[in-house]
Short mmCIF file of C-alpha atoms in Angstrom, two decimals:
data_model
loop_
_atom_site.label_atom_id
_atom_site.label_comp_id
_atom_site.label_asym_id
_atom_site.label_seq_id
_atom_site.Cartn_x
_atom_site.Cartn_y
_atom_site.Cartn_z
CA MET A 1 -22.90 -50.25 -10.26
CA GLN A 2 -19.77 -48.04 -10.17
CA THR A 3 -18.89 -46.10 -12.94
CA ALA A 4 -15.43 -46.63 -14.31
CA ALA A 5 -12.95 -43.80 -14.09
CA PRO A 6 -11.80 -42.07 -17.03
CA PRO A 7 -8.45 -42.65 -18.56
CA ILE A 8 -5.69 -40.08 -16.87
CA ARG A 9 -5.08 -38.25 -20.54
CA SER A 10 -8.67 -37.80 -21.44
CA ALA A 11 -9.92 -37.20 -18.04
CA ARG A 12 -10.92 -33.24 -16.77
CA TRP A 13 -8.44 -32.59 -14.13
CA ILE A 14 -8.15 -29.43 -11.34
CA ALA A 15 -4.96 -28.29 -10.33
CA ALA A 16 -4.97 -25.92 -7.22
CA ASP A 17 -2.76 -23.90 -4.67
CA VAL A 18 -3.05 -21.75 -1.73
CA GLU A 19 -1.26 -18.93 -0.33
CA THR A 20 -1.77 -18.73 3.64
CA THR A 21 -0.51 -16.83 6.62
CA ALA A 22 0.95 -19.84 8.31
CA LEU A 23 2.38 -23.20 7.93
CA SER A 24 -0.49 -25.20 9.79
CA SER A 25 -4.27 -24.86 8.94
CA GLY A 26 -5.03 -24.58 12.42
CA ALA A 27 -3.10 -21.49 12.86
CA GLY A 28 -3.53 -18.94 9.86
CA ARG A 29 -5.99 -18.33 6.93
CA VAL A 30 -6.16 -18.52 3.33
CA ILE A 31 -5.47 -15.32 1.54
CA GLU A 32 -5.01 -16.20 -2.15
CA VAL A 33 -6.34 -19.62 -3.79
CA ALA A 34 -6.07 -20.63 -7.68
CA ALA A 35 -7.46 -23.08 -9.65
CA ILE A 36 -6.95 -24.74 -13.11
CA LEU A 37 -9.06 -26.76 -15.21
CA PHE A 38 -7.11 -28.63 -18.00
CA SER A 39 -6.94 -32.02 -20.15
CA LEU A 40 -3.40 -34.08 -20.90
CA ASP A 41 -5.29 -35.06 -24.31
CA PRO A 42 -4.54 -32.06 -26.90
CA ALA A 43 -7.91 -32.38 -28.32
CA GLY A 44 -9.48 -32.14 -24.73
CA PRO A 45 -11.26 -29.48 -23.18
CA PRO A 46 -9.77 -26.21 -23.59
CA HIS A 47 -7.60 -24.62 -20.43
CA ALA A 48 -9.41 -22.69 -17.96
CA GLU A 49 -8.14 -20.50 -14.73
CA PHE A 50 -9.54 -19.42 -11.40
CA ALA A 51 -7.37 -17.00 -9.30
CA SER A 52 -8.57 -14.82 -6.64
CA LEU A 53 -7.19 -12.89 -3.58
CA VAL A 54 -9.22 -13.52 -0.46
CA ASN A 55 -10.04 -11.43 2.57
CA PRO A 56 -9.95 -13.38 5.96
CA GLY A 57 -10.57 -10.16 8.01
CA VAL A 58 -6.81 -10.81 9.75
CA THR A 59 -3.46 -8.65 9.71
CA LEU A 60 -0.86 -10.20 7.89
CA SER A 61 2.55 -10.19 8.87
CA GLN A 62 5.64 -9.14 7.28
CA GLU A 63 6.91 -12.60 6.75
CA THR A 64 3.66 -13.54 5.06
CA ILE A 65 3.98 -10.28 2.96
CA ASP A 66 7.92 -10.84 1.88
CA LEU A 67 7.04 -14.28 0.80
CA THR A 68 4.32 -13.89 -1.26
CA GLY A 69 4.38 -10.23 -2.13
CA ILE A 70 0.71 -9.74 -1.16
CA THR A 71 0.42 -6.51 0.90
CA GLN A 72 -2.30 -6.00 3.60
CA ALA A 73 -4.15 -3.23 1.22
CA ASP A 74 -4.59 -6.25 -1.76
CA VAL A 75 -6.09 -8.68 1.45
CA ASP A 76 -8.33 -5.52 2.40
CA GLN A 77 -9.82 -5.03 -0.89
CA ALA A 78 -10.35 -8.55 -1.73
CA PRO A 79 -13.79 -10.18 -1.84
CA PRO A 80 -14.74 -12.16 1.26
CA PRO A 81 -14.49 -15.67 1.90
CA GLU A 82 -17.97 -17.00 1.06
CA ARG A 83 -17.78 -14.90 -2.40
CA VAL A 84 -14.42 -16.81 -3.26
CA TYR A 85 -15.33 -20.39 -2.32
CA GLY A 86 -18.90 -20.41 -3.52
CA ARG A 87 -17.34 -19.62 -6.73
CA LEU A 88 -14.39 -21.69 -6.41
CA ILE A 89 -17.00 -24.82 -6.00
CA GLU A 90 -18.75 -24.02 -9.32
CA PHE A 91 -15.70 -23.77 -11.11
CA MET A 92 -14.45 -27.59 -9.74
CA ARG A 93 -17.40 -28.94 -10.54
CA GLY A 94 -16.95 -31.41 -13.51
CA ALA A 95 -13.45 -31.93 -13.20
CA ASP A 96 -12.83 -35.94 -12.73
CA TYR A 97 -9.37 -35.90 -10.51
CA GLY A 98 -7.45 -33.14 -8.72
CA ILE A 99 -3.98 -32.59 -8.19
CA ALA A 100 -1.54 -30.52 -6.06
CA HIS A 101 1.80 -30.55 -4.55
CA SER A 102 1.87 -31.41 -1.22
CA SER A 103 -2.05 -32.11 -1.52
CA GLU A 104 -2.80 -32.93 1.90
CA PHE A 105 -1.63 -29.03 2.91
CA ASP A 106 -3.46 -27.67 0.31
CA ALA A 107 -6.87 -30.18 0.93
CA ALA A 108 -6.50 -29.14 4.68
CA TRP A 109 -6.59 -25.57 4.15
CA LEU A 110 -9.54 -25.62 1.62
CA SER A 111 -11.40 -28.03 4.16
CA MET A 112 -10.78 -25.71 6.98
CA GLU A 113 -11.98 -22.48 4.60
CA PHE A 114 -15.33 -24.37 3.77
CA ASP A 115 -16.10 -25.82 6.97
CA ARG A 116 -15.97 -22.48 8.38
CA LEU A 117 -18.72 -21.59 5.88
CA GLY A 118 -20.37 -24.67 5.58
CA LEU A 119 -19.68 -25.38 2.22
CA PRO A 120 -19.45 -28.76 1.47
CA MET A 121 -16.03 -29.91 0.02
CA PRO A 122 -16.21 -31.14 -3.65
CA THR A 123 -15.35 -34.95 -3.75
CA LEU A 124 -12.63 -35.60 -6.25
CA PRO A 125 -9.82 -38.22 -6.02
CA LEU A 126 -6.99 -36.08 -5.26
CA LEU A 127 -3.13 -37.19 -6.70
CA CYS A 128 -0.16 -35.50 -4.83
CA THR A 129 2.19 -34.32 -7.64
CA VAL A 130 5.47 -34.98 -4.55
CA SER A 131 4.47 -38.60 -4.55
CA LEU A 132 4.21 -39.08 -8.24
CA SER A 133 7.54 -37.30 -8.72
CA ARG A 134 9.17 -39.27 -6.04
CA ARG A 135 7.72 -42.57 -7.52
CA LEU A 136 8.92 -41.38 -11.34
CA LEU A 137 11.85 -39.45 -10.70
CA GLY A 138 13.44 -41.05 -7.59
CA ARG A 139 17.17 -39.54 -7.03
CA ALA A 140 17.26 -38.09 -10.14
CA VAL A 141 16.15 -34.89 -8.30
CA ARG A 142 17.56 -33.96 -4.96
CA ARG A 143 14.50 -32.64 -3.80
CA HIS A 144 10.50 -32.69 -4.84
CA LYS A 145 9.78 -29.46 -3.90
CA LEU A 146 7.77 -27.90 -6.89
CA ALA A 147 10.58 -24.86 -7.24
CA SER A 148 12.95 -28.00 -8.00
CA LEU A 149 10.98 -29.74 -10.64
CA VAL A 150 10.50 -26.62 -12.46
CA ASP A 151 14.23 -26.15 -12.56
CA HIS A 152 14.85 -29.89 -13.38
CA PHE A 153 12.40 -29.84 -16.44
CA GLY A 154 13.30 -26.36 -17.64
CA ILE A 155 9.81 -24.81 -16.91
CA GLN A 156 9.92 -21.08 -16.99
CA GLN A 157 7.74 -19.61 -13.93
CA GLN A 158 7.22 -15.68 -13.06
CA GLY A 159 6.04 -14.81 -9.67
CA ALA A 160 6.44 -17.88 -7.02
CA HIS A 161 4.52 -17.85 -4.06
CA ARG A 162 1.36 -16.66 -5.89
CA ALA A 163 -1.34 -19.03 -6.35
CA LEU A 164 -1.83 -18.77 -10.18
CA SER A 165 1.75 -18.86 -11.02
CA ASP A 166 2.67 -21.96 -8.83
CA THR A 167 -0.95 -23.58 -10.13
CA LEU A 168 0.41 -23.13 -13.80
CA ALA A 169 3.94 -24.35 -12.78
CA LEU A 170 2.35 -27.23 -10.92
CA VAL A 171 0.21 -28.21 -13.86
CA ALA A 172 3.56 -27.76 -16.47
CA VAL A 173 5.01 -30.45 -14.02
CA PHE A 174 2.23 -32.79 -14.04
CA ARG A 175 2.15 -32.91 -17.60
CA LYS A 176 6.33 -33.81 -17.63
CA LEU A 177 5.47 -36.24 -15.30
CA ALA A 178 2.36 -37.50 -17.16
CA ALA A 179 4.56 -37.92 -19.89
CA MET A 180 6.70 -40.37 -18.91
CA LEU A 181 4.18 -43.14 -18.43
CA PRO A 182 4.00 -45.47 -20.70
CA PRO A 183 1.02 -45.15 -22.87
CA ASP A 184 -0.63 -48.25 -21.31
CA ARG A 185 -0.66 -46.96 -17.69
CA GLU A 186 -3.87 -45.31 -17.22
CA TRP A 187 -5.30 -44.42 -14.04
CA PRO A 188 -5.89 -48.03 -12.34
CA ALA A 189 -1.69 -48.18 -12.15
CA LEU A 190 -1.27 -44.62 -11.56
CA VAL A 191 -3.89 -44.94 -8.05
CA ALA A 192 -1.66 -48.01 -7.04
CA SER A 193 1.77 -45.49 -7.83
CA CYS A 194 -0.04 -42.70 -5.61
CA LYS A 195 -3.19 -42.74 -3.25
CA VAL A 196 -5.48 -40.35 -3.28
CA ALA A 197 -7.95 -38.64 -1.02
CA ARG A 198 -11.53 -38.33 -1.42
CA PHE A 199 -14.03 -35.45 -0.18
CA GLN A 200 -17.63 -35.08 0.09
CA ALA A 201 -19.22 -34.13 -3.09
CA PRO A 202 -21.56 -31.51 -4.09
CA PRO A 203 -23.97 -32.25 -7.12
CA VAL A 204 -22.23 -32.15 -10.67
CA VAL A 205 -23.85 -29.18 -12.39
CA GLN A 206 -22.04 -27.92 -15.50
CA PRO A 207 -21.21 -24.21 -15.36
CA VAL A 208 -22.15 -22.06 -18.74
CA ILE A 209 -19.39 -21.77 -20.80
CA VAL A 210 -18.49 -18.59 -22.69
CA PRO A 211 -15.75 -18.26 -25.51
CA VAL A 212 -13.37 -15.26 -25.20
CA ALA A 213 -13.52 -13.47 -28.28
CA ALA A 214 -9.66 -12.19 -28.43
CA GLU A 215 -8.27 -15.86 -26.88
CA PRO A 216 -10.43 -18.01 -28.66
CA GLU A 217 -8.80 -21.14 -27.06
CA ARG A 218 -9.79 -19.81 -23.37
CA VAL A 219 -13.00 -19.62 -21.82
CA VAL A 220 -14.68 -17.94 -18.74
CA TYR A 221 -17.26 -20.02 -16.59
CA LEU A 222 -20.46 -18.39 -15.19
CA ASP A 223 -21.37 -19.50 -12.08
CA ALA A 224 -25.25 -20.26 -10.87
CA GLY A 225 -26.02 -16.65 -10.37
CA ARG A 226 -24.64 -15.82 -13.72
CA GLU A 227 -21.45 -14.01 -12.45
CA VAL A 228 -18.19 -14.31 -14.34
CA LEU A 229 -15.69 -16.48 -13.04
CA PRO A 230 -12.45 -14.85 -13.91
CA ALA A 231 -10.08 -16.43 -16.34
CA PHE A 232 -6.68 -15.01 -15.84
CA GLY A 233 -3.85 -14.96 -18.77
CA GLY A 234 -1.41 -16.08 -18.19
CA PRO A 235 -4.06 -39.48 3.72
CA ASP A 236 -1.05 -41.24 3.01
CA LEU A 237 -0.60 -39.65 -0.36
CA CYS A 238 3.26 -39.75 -0.23
CA PRO A 239 5.29 -42.49 1.60
CA GLY A 240 5.63 -40.80 5.28
CA GLY A 241 3.46 -38.19 3.74
CA CYS A 242 4.46 -34.85 1.72
CA ALA A 243 6.89 -33.20 3.92
CA GLY A 244 9.69 -31.60 1.95
CA GLY A 245 7.62 -31.37 -1.13
CA GLY A 246 5.52 -28.00 -1.08
CA SER A 247 6.57 -25.08 -3.39
#
């Protein structure tokens, strides 16, 4: 018997974003990844963040450096992919649903990086916020890029084209979009509006949660090796695909 999916407002969501060296996952590597665990319910679990640069052993183009602000020295000093993605898997465990903006882009990049290491891709219904924006806003915005939605909703963002900054902006946009749904419109109706993708799951093992003394509303997560997972301050997923979305 299948377990009923939790309503979207009480669910544990994970938002993710990657910065890459190319537009296609077959032509480059991920150099930064971020994820945020959160709930739409103010009384739900605390917000937690994961972000890391990644050193895939490649030379960055000047175009990548100019777009992201990430330098060759930043990448050279970053942890290797196996360390970053092992921690990311630990961080993602326990989430009910995932979101990304142009989600097939982020999913393709993470799948490629996980496949390189023989790591299982977590199973989550994955919602594309480009599709959700098109459904709820229609022609109220000219384009459904993340930057356009940030402007539309009057969201303050610093450091666009960095993974954590874009993920924080994504969560803020998703909260605005979710607030437009009628109170009784829960997950089944949302799925009808925006299709989801599923990936292979690791077993669900809840990481150890440790309160941050200086910031009681935040937590840090410890992975299976009891190393800290950093908490930082601060496919038809779309009709015709999610082109024209992105950050």
